């Protein structure tokens, strides 16, 4: 154990993490049930659903997969599609790397396995204020993982008893959560420039190109805008090899 | 539930394994590429901008290209988040999208 990770601190970290992840945990339930129900209609069994949720653990990729699913499963198409939808993880992992640099390799591998949009955004928000601890990252990751596996499995078992979550506005819960996290990430005008560049490019790509390309396009546009709007004097942008 | 709930089809297992493998690879890839680098200057600034940029891109279809109800509800959510706890701001956002859809559509 790390000396700065004593048990009382760990409890405080775990509790803070659980409180932070609660809105996302609740918001994901109707979608988990819906995903399971849709999967059941495509012939996916509850056990297969839970296995997919436990190992893939990626909401948008699983929704698209179930959408294009047929029997027998077109495994190559499903694999390539999951790769495309999850490309954004490359940017997210790269951004998180320096913030979990003090984690051990095993802990990092586990933390990254549980990295989804919500836990990543919460970790970034936390890292802007405090040093990230393994307890903080793994608590919320574990909570969302159990939540996701359990509710998608239940959805598949219950079949199509669920209605459409959009009726309760539940489809807007995730955009709303991400908006509040964006507010938390705000660090001045340069944050605004990056967000605006990303949103404009993502909107154009979303309207003109099929598929999930708008996320990567917006993310890269925002990163470029962030680089270009950096104060001059940092012109000699060097990447050195550390350690 | 009957015994069919526990069926595992080999081709389904192959699909799940493929999806799981590439997804974990995307989770590790960015971290693996960057973790031993010390970034400075514009490269650092680019990476610093990633969290906001990716979050903004993910929600862009829901917020900007769906309709006025969603765009207005998004603005309400942001204003609420400046003053109120996150859960309250999210609840206000969801409530306002339901109300605005009823009014506008």
mmCIF file of C-alpha atoms in Angstrom:
data_model
loop_
_atom_site.group_PDB
_atom_site.id
_atom_site.type_symbol
_atom_site.label_atom_id
_atom_site.label_comp_id
_atom_site.label_asym_id
_atom_site.label_seq_id
_atom_site.Cartn_x
_atom_site.Cartn_y
_atom_site.Cartn_z
ATOM 1 C CA UNK A 1 0.000 0.000 0.000
ATOM 2 C CA UNK A 2 1.109 3.519 -0.655
ATOM 3 C CA UNK A 3 1.761 5.472 2.547
ATOM 4 C CA UNK A 4 -0.607 8.245 1.422
ATOM 5 C CA UNK A 5 -3.386 5.740 0.796
ATOM 6 C CA UNK A 6 -4.227 4.798 4.396
ATOM 7 C CA UNK A 7 -7.548 3.123 5.141
ATOM 8 C CA UNK A 8 -9.399 6.215 6.447
ATOM 9 C CA UNK A 9 -8.266 8.191 3.415
ATOM 10 C CA UNK A 10 -9.298 5.313 1.246
ATOM 11 C CA UNK A 11 -12.761 5.298 2.799
ATOM 12 C CA UNK A 12 -13.087 9.044 2.173
ATOM 13 C CA UNK A 13 -11.937 8.559 -1.424
ATOM 14 C CA UNK A 14 -14.303 5.635 -1.996
ATOM 15 C CA UNK A 15 -17.238 7.582 -0.567
ATOM 16 C CA UNK A 16 -16.469 10.681 -2.656
ATOM 17 C CA UNK A 17 -16.182 8.477 -5.732
ATOM 18 C CA UNK A 18 -19.497 6.708 -5.040
ATOM 19 C CA UNK A 19 -21.271 10.046 -4.513
ATOM 20 C CA UNK A 20 -19.804 11.462 -7.733
ATOM 21 C CA UNK A 21 -20.828 8.469 -9.836
ATOM 22 C CA UNK A 22 -24.377 8.205 -8.408
ATOM 23 C CA UNK A 23 -26.149 10.344 -11.057
ATOM 24 C CA UNK A 24 -24.562 8.331 -13.875
ATOM 25 C CA UNK A 25 -25.364 5.085 -12.081
ATOM 26 C CA UNK A 26 -29.062 5.966 -11.860
ATOM 27 C CA UNK A 27 -29.218 7.400 -15.382
ATOM 28 C CA UNK A 28 -27.773 4.258 -16.925
ATOM 29 C CA UNK A 29 -30.451 1.910 -15.500
ATOM 30 C CA UNK A 30 -33.258 2.549 -18.033
ATOM 31 C CA UNK A 31 -30.757 2.253 -20.889
ATOM 32 C CA UNK A 32 -29.322 -0.979 -19.524
ATOM 33 C CA UNK A 33 -32.805 -2.478 -19.349
ATOM 34 C CA UNK A 34 -33.583 -1.246 -22.867
ATOM 35 C CA UNK A 35 -30.328 -2.633 -24.280
ATOM 36 C CA UNK A 36 -31.031 -6.020 -22.685
ATOM 37 C CA UNK A 37 -34.569 -6.030 -24.041
ATOM 38 C CA UNK A 38 -33.414 -5.163 -27.573
ATOM 39 C CA UNK A 39 -30.730 -7.851 -27.370
ATOM 40 C CA UNK A 40 -33.317 -10.444 -26.289
ATOM 41 C CA UNK A 41 -35.357 -9.633 -29.411
ATOM 42 C CA UNK A 42 -32.250 -10.387 -31.525
ATOM 43 C CA UNK A 43 -31.822 -13.817 -29.929
ATOM 44 C CA UNK A 44 -29.078 -12.891 -27.472
ATOM 45 C CA UNK A 45 -29.519 -14.826 -24.217
ATOM 46 C CA UNK A 46 -29.267 -13.126 -20.784
ATOM 47 C CA UNK A 47 -26.001 -14.967 -20.099
ATOM 48 C CA UNK A 48 -24.535 -13.789 -23.426
ATOM 49 C CA UNK A 49 -25.741 -10.263 -22.673
ATOM 50 C CA UNK A 50 -24.016 -10.238 -19.275
ATOM 51 C CA UNK A 51 -20.857 -11.678 -20.787
ATOM 52 C CA UNK A 52 -20.841 -8.924 -23.432
ATOM 53 C CA UNK A 53 -21.480 -6.201 -20.841
ATOM 54 C CA UNK A 54 -18.786 -7.572 -18.536
ATOM 55 C CA UNK A 55 -16.074 -7.819 -21.193
ATOM 56 C CA UNK A 56 -16.902 -5.009 -23.657
ATOM 57 C CA UNK A 57 -18.345 -2.589 -21.060
ATOM 58 C CA UNK A 58 -19.081 0.185 -23.554
ATOM 59 C CA UNK A 59 -22.625 1.521 -23.823
ATOM 60 C CA UNK A 60 -22.722 3.132 -27.247
ATOM 61 C CA UNK A 61 -20.752 0.314 -28.895
ATOM 62 C CA UNK A 62 -23.082 -2.297 -27.405
ATOM 63 C CA UNK A 63 -26.205 -0.423 -28.546
ATOM 64 C CA UNK A 64 -24.886 -0.265 -32.112
ATOM 65 C CA UNK A 65 -23.789 -3.912 -31.936
ATOM 66 C CA UNK A 66 -27.243 -5.058 -30.851
ATOM 67 C CA UNK A 67 -28.761 -2.882 -33.570
ATOM 68 C CA UNK A 68 -26.776 -4.595 -36.350
ATOM 69 C CA UNK A 69 -26.886 -8.034 -34.667
ATOM 70 C CA UNK A 70 -28.280 -11.044 -36.516
ATOM 71 C CA UNK A 71 -27.962 -14.821 -36.184
ATOM 72 C CA UNK A 72 -25.344 -16.142 -36.732
ATOM 73 C CA UNK A 73 -23.428 -13.196 -35.306
ATOM 74 C CA UNK A 74 -21.427 -11.264 -37.985
ATOM 75 C CA UNK A 75 -18.383 -11.221 -35.723
ATOM 76 C CA UNK A 76 -15.983 -9.359 -38.030
ATOM 77 C CA UNK A 77 -18.445 -6.547 -38.742
ATOM 78 C CA UNK A 78 -19.289 -6.308 -35.036
ATOM 79 C CA UNK A 79 -15.604 -6.176 -34.085
ATOM 80 C CA UNK A 80 -14.719 -3.476 -36.641
ATOM 81 C CA UNK A 81 -17.770 -1.433 -35.638
ATOM 82 C CA UNK A 82 -16.848 -1.631 -31.946
ATOM 83 C CA UNK A 83 -13.324 -0.490 -32.847
ATOM 84 C CA UNK A 84 -14.608 2.565 -34.732
ATOM 85 C CA UNK A 85 -17.066 3.611 -32.044
ATOM 86 C CA UNK A 86 -14.458 3.233 -29.301
ATOM 87 C CA UNK A 87 -11.660 5.148 -31.085
ATOM 88 C CA UNK A 88 -12.392 8.063 -28.749
ATOM 89 C CA UNK A 89 -10.888 5.943 -25.944
ATOM 90 C CA UNK A 90 -7.459 6.586 -27.515
ATOM 91 C CA UNK A 91 -7.811 10.308 -26.855
ATOM 92 C CA UNK A 92 -9.327 9.720 -23.430
ATOM 93 C CA UNK A 93 -6.582 7.301 -22.361
ATOM 94 C CA UNK A 94 -3.868 9.622 -23.653
ATOM 95 C CA UNK A 95 -5.345 12.484 -21.662
ATOM 96 C CA UNK A 96 -5.670 10.365 -18.527
ATOM 97 C CA UNK A 97 -2.138 8.915 -18.770
ATOM 98 C CA UNK A 98 -0.360 11.743 -16.954
ATOM 99 C CA UNK A 99 -3.036 11.814 -14.235
ATOM 100 C CA UNK A 100 -2.650 8.121 -13.388
ATOM 101 C CA UNK A 101 1.105 8.052 -13.997
ATOM 102 C CA UNK A 102 1.726 7.284 -10.297
ATOM 103 C CA UNK A 103 -0.487 4.147 -10.408
ATOM 104 C CA UNK A 104 1.195 0.741 -10.669
ATOM 105 C CA UNK A 105 0.942 -1.043 -14.025
ATOM 106 C CA UNK A 106 -1.634 -3.594 -12.792
ATOM 107 C CA UNK A 107 -3.776 -0.867 -11.257
ATOM 108 C CA UNK A 108 -3.519 1.167 -14.461
ATOM 109 C CA UNK A 109 -4.604 -1.801 -16.586
ATOM 110 C CA UNK A 110 -7.611 -2.362 -14.316
ATOM 111 C CA UNK A 111 -8.474 1.342 -14.156
ATOM 112 C CA UNK A 112 -8.344 1.579 -17.959
ATOM 113 C CA UNK A 113 -10.552 -1.514 -18.315
ATOM 114 C CA UNK A 114 -13.278 0.374 -16.414
ATOM 115 C CA UNK A 115 -12.723 3.621 -18.345
ATOM 116 C CA UNK A 116 -16.035 4.650 -19.876
ATOM 117 C CA UNK A 117 -17.176 8.164 -20.819
ATOM 118 C CA UNK A 118 -18.672 8.817 -17.377
ATOM 119 C CA UNK A 119 -15.809 7.502 -15.218
ATOM 120 C CA UNK A 120 -13.246 9.147 -17.473
ATOM 121 C CA UNK A 121 -15.003 12.514 -17.281
ATOM 122 C CA UNK A 122 -15.315 12.229 -13.483
ATOM 123 C CA UNK A 123 -11.643 11.284 -13.190
ATOM 124 C CA UNK A 124 -10.622 14.291 -15.316
ATOM 125 C CA UNK A 125 -12.798 16.555 -13.185
ATOM 126 C CA UNK A 126 -11.277 15.141 -10.000
ATOM 127 C CA UNK A 127 -7.731 15.384 -11.385
ATOM 128 C CA UNK A 128 -8.257 19.094 -12.040
ATOM 129 C CA UNK A 129 -8.634 19.562 -8.250
ATOM 130 C CA UNK A 130 -6.759 16.746 -6.545
ATOM 131 C CA UNK A 131 -4.324 13.918 -7.112
ATOM 132 C CA UNK A 132 -6.194 10.886 -8.440
ATOM 133 C CA UNK A 133 -6.046 7.791 -6.233
ATOM 134 C CA UNK A 134 -6.572 4.171 -7.348
ATOM 135 C CA UNK A 135 -9.412 3.949 -4.794
ATOM 136 C CA UNK A 136 -11.265 6.869 -6.385
ATOM 137 C CA UNK A 137 -10.887 5.560 -9.942
ATOM 138 C CA UNK A 138 -11.593 1.888 -9.193
ATOM 139 C CA UNK A 139 -14.576 2.537 -6.889
ATOM 140 C CA UNK A 140 -16.591 4.357 -9.513
ATOM 141 C CA UNK A 141 -15.411 1.975 -12.220
ATOM 142 C CA UNK A 142 -16.464 -1.037 -10.157
ATOM 143 C CA UNK A 143 -19.838 0.470 -9.279
ATOM 144 C CA UNK A 144 -20.680 1.224 -12.910
ATOM 145 C CA UNK A 145 -19.417 -2.180 -14.065
ATOM 146 C CA UNK A 146 -21.597 -4.152 -11.627
ATOM 147 C CA UNK A 147 -24.502 -1.808 -12.387
ATOM 148 C CA UNK A 148 -24.099 -2.308 -16.157
ATOM 149 C CA UNK A 149 -23.687 -6.090 -16.100
ATOM 150 C CA UNK A 150 -26.611 -6.553 -13.704
ATOM 151 C CA UNK A 151 -29.164 -4.297 -15.338
ATOM 152 C CA UNK A 152 -28.391 -5.306 -18.955
ATOM 153 C CA UNK A 153 -28.696 -8.961 -17.883
ATOM 154 C CA UNK A 154 -32.018 -8.258 -16.180
ATOM 155 C CA UNK A 155 -33.206 -6.391 -19.287
ATOM 156 C CA UNK A 156 -32.402 -9.409 -21.462
ATOM 157 C CA UNK A 157 -34.220 -11.715 -19.033
ATOM 158 C CA UNK A 158 -37.294 -9.482 -18.866
ATOM 159 C CA UNK A 159 -37.369 -9.052 -22.647
ATOM 160 C CA UNK A 160 -39.446 -6.271 -24.100
ATOM 161 C CA UNK A 161 -41.443 -5.262 -21.016
ATOM 162 C CA UNK A 162 -39.645 -1.912 -20.992
ATOM 163 C CA UNK A 163 -41.010 1.143 -22.757
ATOM 164 C CA UNK A 164 -39.045 3.841 -24.531
ATOM 165 C CA UNK A 165 -36.830 5.823 -22.080
ATOM 166 C CA UNK A 166 -37.271 8.955 -24.225
ATOM 167 C CA UNK A 167 -40.827 9.270 -22.872
ATOM 168 C CA UNK A 168 -39.418 10.260 -19.463
ATOM 169 C CA UNK A 169 -36.702 12.442 -20.984
ATOM 170 C CA UNK A 170 -34.209 9.825 -19.803
ATOM 171 C CA UNK A 171 -32.416 10.013 -23.166
ATOM 172 C CA UNK A 172 -31.367 13.536 -22.172
ATOM 173 C CA UNK A 173 -29.864 12.417 -18.845
ATOM 174 C CA UNK A 174 -26.443 11.669 -20.337
ATOM 175 C CA UNK A 175 -26.118 14.899 -22.328
ATOM 176 C CA UNK A 176 -27.174 16.717 -19.131
ATOM 177 C CA UNK A 177 -24.596 14.868 -17.017
ATOM 178 C CA UNK A 178 -21.851 15.593 -19.549
ATOM 179 C CA UNK A 179 -22.852 19.266 -19.710
ATOM 180 C CA UNK A 180 -22.478 19.597 -15.935
ATOM 181 C CA UNK A 181 -19.075 17.881 -16.173
ATOM 182 C CA UNK A 182 -18.061 20.316 -18.940
ATOM 183 C CA UNK A 183 -18.911 23.183 -16.593
ATOM 184 C CA UNK A 184 -16.649 21.538 -14.018
ATOM 185 C CA UNK A 185 -13.785 21.290 -16.529
ATOM 186 C CA UNK A 186 -13.945 24.991 -17.398
ATOM 187 C CA UNK A 187 -10.573 26.666 -16.911
ATOM 188 C CA UNK A 188 -11.031 29.866 -18.881
ATOM 189 C CA UNK A 189 -11.471 31.122 -22.466
ATOM 190 C CA UNK A 190 -9.148 28.489 -23.921
ATOM 191 C CA UNK A 191 -11.470 25.745 -22.664
ATOM 192 C CA UNK A 192 -14.277 27.564 -24.482
ATOM 193 C CA UNK A 193 -12.300 27.767 -27.726
ATOM 194 C CA UNK A 194 -11.577 24.023 -27.649
ATOM 195 C CA UNK A 195 -15.201 23.166 -26.826
ATOM 196 C CA UNK A 196 -16.543 25.462 -29.556
ATOM 197 C CA UNK A 197 -14.154 24.086 -32.187
ATOM 198 C CA UNK A 198 -15.094 20.528 -31.228
ATOM 199 C CA UNK A 199 -18.835 21.213 -31.227
ATOM 200 C CA UNK A 200 -18.803 22.952 -34.634
ATOM 201 C CA UNK A 201 -16.748 20.222 -36.318
ATOM 202 C CA UNK A 202 -18.695 17.425 -34.589
ATOM 203 C CA UNK A 203 -22.004 18.965 -35.715
ATOM 204 C CA UNK A 204 -20.849 19.281 -39.339
ATOM 205 C CA UNK A 205 -19.444 15.741 -39.435
ATOM 206 C CA UNK A 206 -22.510 14.321 -37.689
ATOM 207 C CA UNK A 207 -24.796 15.911 -40.278
ATOM 208 C CA UNK A 208 -22.703 14.876 -43.290
ATOM 209 C CA UNK A 209 -21.042 11.551 -42.455
ATOM 210 C CA UNK A 210 -22.731 8.342 -41.305
ATOM 211 C CA UNK A 211 -21.368 6.579 -38.259
ATOM 212 C CA UNK A 212 -19.602 7.715 -35.103
ATOM 213 C CA UNK A 213 -16.821 9.690 -36.860
ATOM 214 C CA UNK A 214 -18.076 12.976 -35.419
ATOM 215 C CA UNK A 215 -16.626 12.149 -31.990
ATOM 216 C CA UNK A 216 -13.061 11.645 -33.209
ATOM 217 C CA UNK A 217 -13.374 14.603 -35.598
ATOM 218 C CA UNK A 218 -14.609 16.914 -32.837
ATOM 219 C CA UNK A 219 -12.054 15.645 -30.337
ATOM 220 C CA UNK A 220 -9.149 16.207 -32.723
ATOM 221 C CA UNK A 221 -10.456 19.623 -33.792
ATOM 222 C CA UNK A 222 -10.746 20.632 -30.132
ATOM 223 C CA UNK A 223 -7.230 19.390 -29.366
ATOM 224 C CA UNK A 224 -5.838 21.351 -32.335
ATOM 225 C CA UNK A 225 -7.712 24.452 -31.214
ATOM 226 C CA UNK A 226 -6.241 23.974 -27.743
ATOM 227 C CA UNK A 227 -2.733 23.746 -29.191
ATOM 228 C CA UNK A 228 -3.170 26.759 -31.466
ATOM 229 C CA UNK A 229 -4.651 28.918 -28.718
ATOM 230 C CA UNK A 230 -1.808 28.127 -26.288
ATOM 231 C CA UNK A 231 0.119 31.233 -25.259
ATOM 232 C CA UNK A 232 3.071 31.886 -27.576
ATOM 233 C CA UNK A 233 6.474 31.339 -26.034
ATOM 234 C CA UNK A 234 5.548 27.682 -25.871
ATOM 235 C CA UNK A 235 6.503 27.557 -29.543
ATOM 236 C CA UNK A 236 9.216 25.009 -28.942
ATOM 237 C CA UNK A 237 6.725 22.253 -28.329
ATOM 238 C CA UNK A 238 8.934 19.406 -27.335
ATOM 239 C CA UNK A 239 8.105 15.935 -26.262
ATOM 240 C CA UNK A 240 10.842 14.468 -24.165
ATOM 241 C CA UNK A 241 11.077 10.918 -22.969
ATOM 242 C CA UNK A 242 10.641 10.787 -19.216
ATOM 243 C CA UNK A 243 11.623 8.352 -16.455
ATOM 244 C CA UNK B 1 -36.526 -17.770 -17.108
ATOM 245 C CA UNK B 2 -35.764 -21.155 -18.645
ATOM 246 C CA UNK B 3 -32.597 -23.038 -19.508
ATOM 247 C CA UNK B 4 -32.286 -21.194 -22.831
ATOM 248 C CA UNK B 5 -31.286 -18.134 -20.831
ATOM 249 C CA UNK B 6 -27.936 -19.812 -20.290
ATOM 250 C CA UNK B 7 -27.277 -20.732 -23.936
ATOM 251 C CA UNK B 8 -23.922 -19.650 -25.351
ATOM 252 C CA UNK B 9 -23.645 -19.677 -29.128
ATOM 253 C CA UNK B 10 -20.031 -20.167 -30.384
ATOM 254 C CA UNK B 11 -20.314 -17.483 -33.077
ATOM 255 C CA UNK B 12 -21.853 -15.081 -30.561
ATOM 256 C CA UNK B 13 -18.945 -15.788 -28.213
ATOM 257 C CA UNK B 14 -16.498 -15.036 -31.055
ATOM 258 C CA UNK B 15 -18.252 -11.720 -31.731
ATOM 259 C CA UNK B 16 -18.206 -10.780 -28.045
ATOM 260 C CA UNK B 17 -14.528 -11.713 -27.747
ATOM 261 C CA UNK B 18 -13.656 -9.625 -30.826
ATOM 262 C CA UNK B 19 -15.584 -6.606 -29.542
ATOM 263 C CA UNK B 20 -14.070 -6.953 -26.064
ATOM 264 C CA UNK B 21 -10.531 -7.241 -27.408
ATOM 265 C CA UNK B 22 -10.609 -4.202 -29.709
ATOM 266 C CA UNK B 23 -12.439 -2.143 -27.087
ATOM 267 C CA UNK B 24 -9.806 -2.868 -24.446
ATOM 268 C CA UNK B 25 -7.116 -2.119 -27.035
ATOM 269 C CA UNK B 26 -8.597 1.362 -27.570
ATOM 270 C CA UNK B 27 -8.643 1.875 -23.801
ATOM 271 C CA UNK B 28 -4.976 0.924 -23.484
ATOM 272 C CA UNK B 29 -3.669 2.460 -26.723
ATOM 273 C CA UNK B 30 -3.678 6.148 -25.861
ATOM 274 C CA UNK B 31 -2.359 5.547 -22.348
ATOM 275 C CA UNK B 32 0.378 3.231 -23.633
ATOM 276 C CA UNK B 33 1.522 5.723 -26.277
ATOM 277 C CA UNK B 34 1.689 8.686 -23.910
ATOM 278 C CA UNK B 35 2.582 7.291 -20.489
ATOM 279 C CA UNK B 36 6.373 7.511 -20.788
ATOM 280 C CA UNK B 37 6.374 10.929 -22.400
ATOM 281 C CA UNK B 38 6.768 14.275 -20.722
ATOM 282 C CA UNK B 39 4.721 16.675 -22.775
ATOM 283 C CA UNK B 40 5.347 20.401 -23.029
ATOM 284 C CA UNK B 41 4.224 23.411 -25.023
ATOM 285 C CA UNK B 42 1.619 22.962 -27.708
ATOM 286 C CA UNK B 43 1.511 19.168 -27.413
ATOM 287 C CA UNK B 44 0.647 19.568 -23.726
ATOM 288 C CA UNK B 45 -1.972 22.207 -24.616
ATOM 289 C CA UNK B 46 -3.516 19.894 -27.221
ATOM 290 C CA UNK B 47 -3.868 17.068 -24.708
ATOM 291 C CA UNK B 48 -5.189 19.431 -22.043
ATOM 292 C CA UNK B 49 -7.967 20.390 -24.434
ATOM 293 C CA UNK B 50 -8.995 16.768 -25.058
ATOM 294 C CA UNK B 51 -11.384 16.252 -22.094
ATOM 295 C CA UNK B 52 -13.596 19.218 -22.969
ATOM 296 C CA UNK B 53 -13.337 18.558 -26.701
ATOM 297 C CA UNK B 54 -14.323 14.870 -26.507
ATOM 298 C CA UNK B 55 -17.182 15.550 -24.071
ATOM 299 C CA UNK B 56 -18.446 18.353 -26.320
ATOM 300 C CA UNK B 57 -18.251 16.121 -29.411
ATOM 301 C CA UNK B 58 -20.089 13.236 -27.715
ATOM 302 C CA UNK B 59 -23.072 15.419 -26.772
ATOM 303 C CA UNK B 60 -23.153 17.542 -29.933
ATOM 304 C CA UNK B 61 -25.811 15.461 -31.763
ATOM 305 C CA UNK B 62 -28.097 15.500 -28.697
ATOM 306 C CA UNK B 63 -27.529 19.166 -27.895
ATOM 307 C CA UNK B 64 -27.055 20.964 -31.220
ATOM 308 C CA UNK B 65 -28.521 18.926 -34.069
ATOM 309 C CA UNK B 66 -31.662 17.353 -32.568
ATOM 310 C CA UNK B 67 -33.996 20.311 -32.137
ATOM 311 C CA UNK B 68 -34.745 23.516 -30.220
ATOM 312 C CA UNK B 69 -36.111 21.708 -27.136
ATOM 313 C CA UNK B 70 -32.814 19.886 -26.580
ATOM 314 C CA UNK B 71 -30.692 22.985 -27.282
ATOM 315 C CA UNK B 72 -32.696 25.152 -24.857
ATOM 316 C CA UNK B 73 -32.701 22.401 -22.219
ATOM 317 C CA UNK B 74 -28.917 22.154 -22.612
ATOM 318 C CA UNK B 75 -28.570 25.894 -21.971
ATOM 319 C CA UNK B 76 -30.779 25.562 -18.876
ATOM 320 C CA UNK B 77 -28.621 22.656 -17.648
ATOM 321 C CA UNK B 78 -25.398 24.667 -18.042
ATOM 322 C CA UNK B 79 -26.794 27.717 -16.225
ATOM 323 C CA UNK B 80 -28.125 25.471 -13.447
ATOM 324 C CA UNK B 81 -24.762 23.700 -13.145
ATOM 325 C CA UNK B 82 -23.035 27.047 -12.512
ATOM 326 C CA UNK B 83 -25.038 27.541 -9.299
ATOM 327 C CA UNK B 84 -26.527 24.225 -8.213
ATOM 328 C CA UNK B 85 -25.304 20.705 -7.300
ATOM 329 C CA UNK B 86 -24.767 18.402 -10.274
ATOM 330 C CA UNK B 87 -27.688 16.074 -9.559
ATOM 331 C CA UNK B 88 -30.101 19.028 -9.288
ATOM 332 C CA UNK B 89 -28.804 20.507 -12.551
ATOM 333 C CA UNK B 90 -29.229 17.151 -14.335
ATOM 334 C CA UNK B 91 -32.773 16.755 -12.959
ATOM 335 C CA UNK B 92 -33.644 20.293 -14.084
ATOM 336 C CA UNK B 93 -32.224 19.564 -17.541
ATOM 337 C CA UNK B 94 -34.246 16.369 -17.927
ATOM 338 C CA UNK B 95 -37.423 18.012 -16.605
ATOM 339 C CA UNK B 96 -37.000 20.957 -18.960
ATOM 340 C CA UNK B 97 -36.470 18.723 -22.007
ATOM 341 C CA UNK B 98 -39.729 16.871 -21.222
ATOM 342 C CA UNK B 99 -41.582 20.177 -20.794
ATOM 343 C CA UNK B 100 -40.043 21.801 -23.877
ATOM 344 C CA UNK B 101 -40.774 18.767 -26.068
ATOM 345 C CA UNK B 102 -44.408 18.888 -24.939
ATOM 346 C CA UNK B 103 -44.590 22.616 -25.766
ATOM 347 C CA UNK B 104 -42.538 22.756 -28.974
ATOM 348 C CA UNK B 105 -43.271 19.462 -30.748
#
